[in-house]
Every structure is written in C-alpha cells, then in structure tokens.
C-alpha cells in the first residue's frame, strides 16, 4: 500500500508553475541547480516590477516564449542609484540564460545580491 502511494505521488508530481519554469525543465524534464536559478531570476523580476510574470499570457504562450529564448522585459533603469539597478538587471538576465550551464550558481546569485545590497548603504 505504501509503495502504491509513492508511485501515485511520483506520477502526479508537477515540476513547477510554468511562469517560473526553466526551458530545460519544459522541454526535457531536466532538473539542475541552474533550473532553480532560472526561477530565481523570475522572482527577482517580480520583486522589481511588483507584477506576476507573463500576466497577460496563457500557459502555452509562456512555454513557447521561454523555450524559444524570449524573456520578460527588464524594467527601464530610471531612478538612482542606476549602478545598483543595472547590476540587478544584469543578474536577472544571467539567471535567465537559455543554456543552464551558462547561468550563475546559487552561491554566485547570493554573492551578487549581497553586493547589490551593499550599494544601498
């Protein structure tokens, strides 16, 4: 009985919500630390814009966009300190690299966020 429950849990597992999903997860079901880094880049965009990612697109449109390499629009950098905003935008873009091998590690993302926070003080 316990084994049947485990199998049911595995078969009903959804790897994530498409709004935050990396292209390799959509196309091959491939998971890697960099898959989470991609999602973190989307969360960084959410924090900056205060919007739901791809809020005007349906699931199929989102998947097609991400798989083809299209990404969320990076907000215009208008307010000081521009350097902080530019570094934040660069970090988001790095997290969204199409090829997972080219994305920063989670440790590198953390280090970059700390550096950006240091610019605030």
Tab-separated table of C-alpha atoms in Angstrom:
chain	number	residue	atom	x	y	z
A	1	UNK	CA	0.000	0.000	0.000
A	2	UNK	CA	2.824	2.417	0.881
A	3	UNK	CA	4.547	1.646	-2.423
A	4	UNK	CA	1.350	2.431	-4.337
A	5	UNK	CA	1.106	5.812	-2.597
A	6	UNK	CA	4.701	6.615	-3.556
A	7	UNK	CA	4.043	5.713	-7.187
A	8	UNK	CA	0.901	7.847	-7.223
A	9	UNK	CA	2.818	10.782	-5.757
A	10	UNK	CA	5.530	10.410	-8.404
A	11	UNK	CA	3.050	10.204	-11.272
A	12	UNK	CA	1.113	13.261	-10.087
A	13	UNK	CA	4.218	15.358	-9.398
A	14	UNK	CA	4.221	18.692	-11.212
A	15	UNK	CA	7.717	20.162	-11.518
A	16	UNK	CA	6.584	23.754	-11.024
A	17	UNK	CA	4.495	26.569	-12.348
A	18	UNK	CA	5.235	27.477	-15.940
A	19	UNK	CA	5.597	31.189	-15.066
A	20	UNK	CA	8.878	30.397	-13.270
A	21	UNK	CA	9.947	27.285	-15.176
A	22	UNK	CA	13.291	26.966	-16.951
A	23	UNK	CA	13.385	25.905	-20.607
A	24	UNK	CA	15.223	22.631	-19.917
A	25	UNK	CA	12.509	21.622	-17.476
A	26	UNK	CA	9.803	22.390	-20.030
A	27	UNK	CA	11.450	20.559	-22.897
A	28	UNK	CA	13.237	17.614	-21.279
A	29	UNK	CA	12.034	17.459	-17.687
A	30	UNK	CA	15.689	18.017	-16.785
A	31	UNK	CA	16.347	19.388	-13.289
A	32	UNK	CA	19.570	21.006	-12.135
A	33	UNK	CA	20.599	23.659	-9.602
A	34	UNK	CA	20.506	26.075	-12.533
A	35	UNK	CA	16.804	25.289	-13.015
A	36	UNK	CA	16.152	26.931	-9.652
A	37	UNK	CA	18.458	29.813	-10.565
A	38	UNK	CA	16.270	30.485	-13.615
A	39	UNK	CA	13.210	30.639	-11.352
A	40	UNK	CA	15.091	32.959	-9.004
A	41	UNK	CA	15.657	35.329	-11.911
A	42	UNK	CA	11.902	35.455	-12.455
A	43	UNK	CA	11.370	36.129	-8.733
A	44	UNK	CA	13.897	38.983	-8.962
A	45	UNK	CA	11.826	40.410	-11.832
A	46	UNK	CA	8.660	40.096	-9.705
A	47	UNK	CA	10.304	41.938	-6.823
A	48	UNK	CA	11.361	44.771	-9.123
A	49	UNK	CA	8.092	45.157	-11.040
A	50	UNK	CA	5.547	44.077	-8.391
A	51	UNK	CA	3.780	42.109	-11.166
A	52	UNK	CA	3.016	38.486	-11.878
A	53	UNK	CA	5.367	37.258	-14.624
A	54	UNK	CA	3.768	36.846	-18.038
A	55	UNK	CA	0.477	38.048	-16.531
A	56	UNK	CA	-1.137	38.612	-19.954
A	57	UNK	CA	-0.118	35.256	-21.457
A	58	UNK	CA	-1.589	31.793	-21.196
A	59	UNK	CA	0.441	28.711	-20.284
A	60	UNK	CA	1.095	27.717	-23.906
A	61	UNK	CA	2.260	31.225	-24.837
A	62	UNK	CA	4.586	31.337	-21.837
A	63	UNK	CA	6.089	27.936	-22.645
A	64	UNK	CA	6.597	28.844	-26.305
A	65	UNK	CA	8.230	32.151	-25.347
A	66	UNK	CA	10.624	30.642	-22.793
A	67	UNK	CA	11.563	27.669	-24.977
A	68	UNK	CA	12.303	29.990	-27.919
A	69	UNK	CA	14.533	32.200	-25.741
A	70	UNK	CA	12.173	35.124	-25.193
A	71	UNK	CA	12.327	36.638	-21.706
A	72	UNK	CA	10.454	39.123	-19.567
A	73	UNK	CA	11.157	42.775	-20.319
A	74	UNK	CA	13.763	44.224	-17.988
A	75	UNK	CA	12.337	47.409	-16.473
A	76	UNK	CA	13.805	50.686	-17.620
A	77	UNK	CA	16.520	51.965	-15.328
A	78	UNK	CA	15.427	55.495	-14.450
A	79	UNK	CA	15.992	56.191	-10.780
A	80	UNK	CA	19.266	56.491	-8.894
A	81	UNK	CA	21.302	54.655	-7.932
A	82	UNK	CA	21.488	53.458	-11.517
A	83	UNK	CA	24.525	51.255	-10.840
A	84	UNK	CA	22.534	49.144	-8.373
A	85	UNK	CA	19.666	48.801	-10.839
A	86	UNK	CA	21.988	47.898	-13.685
A	87	UNK	CA	23.693	45.189	-11.638
A	88	UNK	CA	20.283	43.843	-10.592
A	89	UNK	CA	19.165	43.784	-14.245
A	90	UNK	CA	22.378	42.001	-15.255
A	91	UNK	CA	21.842	39.417	-12.521
A	92	UNK	CA	18.277	38.763	-13.714
A	93	UNK	CA	19.481	38.330	-17.279
A	94	UNK	CA	22.278	35.985	-16.197
A	95	UNK	CA	19.759	33.843	-14.311
A	96	UNK	CA	17.637	33.613	-17.478
A	97	UNK	CA	20.374	32.256	-19.764
A	98	UNK	CA	18.863	29.752	-22.192
A	99	UNK	CA	21.614	27.201	-21.581
A	100	UNK	CA	21.626	26.162	-17.933
A	101	UNK	CA	25.418	25.735	-17.938
A	102	UNK	CA	25.802	29.485	-18.534
A	103	UNK	CA	23.702	30.559	-15.536
A	104	UNK	CA	25.372	31.602	-12.294
A	105	UNK	CA	25.393	29.179	-9.391
A	106	UNK	CA	23.101	29.794	-6.421
A	107	UNK	CA	26.173	30.903	-4.450
A	108	UNK	CA	27.052	33.423	-7.176
A	109	UNK	CA	23.486	34.772	-7.139
A	110	UNK	CA	23.699	35.212	-3.366
A	111	UNK	CA	27.075	36.946	-3.653
A	112	UNK	CA	25.711	39.301	-6.333
A	113	UNK	CA	22.642	40.128	-4.249
A	114	UNK	CA	24.846	40.941	-1.267
A	115	UNK	CA	26.963	43.250	-3.434
A	116	UNK	CA	23.820	44.976	-4.717
A	117	UNK	CA	22.560	45.410	-1.155
A	118	UNK	CA	25.926	46.892	-0.166
A	119	UNK	CA	25.328	49.619	-2.760
A	120	UNK	CA	22.226	50.659	-0.810
A	121	UNK	CA	24.123	51.562	2.345
